[in-house]
Coordinates of C-alpha atoms in Angstrom, one line a residue:
M1 CA 0.0 0.0 0.0
S2 CA 1.2 3.5 -0.7
A3 CA 1.3 6.4 1.7
G4 CA 0.1 9.7 0.5
G5 CA -2.3 12.6 0.8
F6 CA -4.0 15.4 -0.9
S7 CA -4.6 19.1 -0.7
K8 CA -7.7 20.9 -2.0
L9 CA -6.9 24.1 -3.8
P10 CA -9.1 27.3 -3.6
N11 CA -10.3 26.7 -7.2
G12 CA -11.8 23.3 -6.2
T13 CA -9.1 21.1 -7.8
V14 CA -6.8 18.8 -5.8
V15 CA -3.2 17.9 -5.8
V16 CA -2.6 14.2 -4.8
A17 CA 0.8 13.0 -3.6
L18 CA 1.7 9.4 -3.4
N19 CA 4.8 7.6 -2.1
L20 CA 5.2 4.5 -4.2
P21 CA 7.8 1.7 -4.2
S22 CA 10.4 2.2 -6.9
P23 CA 9.7 0.4 -10.2
A24 CA 13.4 -0.6 -10.5
A25 CA 14.1 -3.8 -8.5
D26 CA 17.6 -2.6 -7.5
A27 CA 16.7 0.9 -6.4
P28 CA 16.8 1.5 -2.7
A29 CA 14.3 4.5 -2.6
G30 CA 10.8 4.8 -3.7
V31 CA 9.2 7.6 -5.8
R32 CA 7.0 10.5 -4.9
V33 CA 4.3 11.1 -7.5
L34 CA 2.2 14.3 -7.7
V35 CA -1.0 14.6 -9.7
H36 CA -3.1 17.6 -10.3
A37 CA -6.8 16.9 -11.1
R38 CA -10.4 17.9 -10.6
N39 CA -10.9 15.5 -7.7
R40 CA -9.1 12.6 -5.9
A41 CA -10.8 9.9 -7.9
R42 CA -9.8 11.5 -11.2
A43 CA -6.2 11.8 -10.0
L44 CA -6.0 8.1 -9.2
T45 CA -7.7 7.3 -12.5
R46 CA -4.9 9.2 -14.4
L47 CA -2.3 7.0 -12.7
R48 CA -4.2 3.8 -13.3
N49 CA -4.6 4.7 -17.0
L50 CA -0.8 4.9 -17.2
G51 CA -0.4 1.4 -15.9
L52 CA -0.1 1.9 -12.1
R53 CA -3.1 -0.3 -11.4
A54 CA -2.6 -0.9 -7.7
V55 CA -2.6 2.7 -6.6
Y56 CA -5.0 3.7 -3.8
L57 CA -5.2 6.7 -1.5
R58 CA -6.2 5.9 2.1
G59 CA -6.2 8.8 4.5
N60 CA -4.2 11.9 4.3
A61 CA -0.9 10.9 6.1
A62 CA 1.5 12.6 3.7
P63 CA -0.1 15.5 1.9
P64 CA 1.9 17.5 -0.6
T65 CA 4.0 20.4 0.6
P66 CA 3.5 23.9 -0.7
D67 CA 6.7 23.5 -2.8
E68 CA 5.3 20.3 -4.3
I69 CA 2.0 21.9 -5.1
T70 CA 3.8 24.8 -6.9
A71 CA 5.9 22.3 -8.9
V72 CA 2.9 20.3 -10.2
L73 CA 0.8 23.4 -11.0
H74 CA 3.6 24.7 -13.2
H75 CA 4.1 21.5 -15.1
P76 CA 2.0 21.3 -18.3
D77 CA 0.9 17.7 -17.8
G78 CA 0.2 18.1 -14.1
L79 CA 1.8 14.7 -13.3
I80 CA 5.4 14.6 -12.0
W81 CA 7.7 12.4 -9.9
R82 CA 11.1 12.2 -8.2
T83 CA 12.8 9.7 -6.0
T84 CA 12.1 9.8 -2.3
P85 CA 15.4 10.5 -0.4
A86 CA 16.1 9.1 3.0
D87 CA 16.4 12.6 4.4
P88 CA 13.9 15.0 2.8
A89 CA 16.0 18.0 3.8
L90 CA 18.8 16.9 1.4
T91 CA 16.5 16.8 -1.7
L92 CA 18.5 18.0 -4.7
E93 CA 16.8 16.2 -7.4
L94 CA 14.4 18.0 -9.8
W95 CA 10.9 16.8 -10.7
H96 CA 10.6 14.7 -13.8
P97 CA 7.6 14.2 -16.1
I98 CA 5.8 10.9 -15.6
K99 CA 6.8 9.7 -19.0
A100 CA 10.4 9.5 -17.8
L101 CA 9.4 7.1 -15.0
L102 CA 7.5 4.8 -17.3
R103 CA 10.4 4.5 -19.8
Q104 CA 12.7 3.1 -17.2

């Protein structure tokens, strides 16, 4: 099961953040995926349509930070990811479009 959460924006849309296990078998860290959509169900449907079938959001344990919300709102697809570091304060990696994750 994935940890994650959501934030409702003033215009009624939501940003959903999910921590997923890494698709690469030898990778130590997972990935953090951000989705901007009209509602939570539509956000999860966008991920399922890309092939991430077992993605569910239960609760709001890890909502997106304001920086993450800004990043996903400024991306044209509204769907981005990056690896989850062991120490979030040392994050130096930029956000990637979801197509880069699916190619790996």
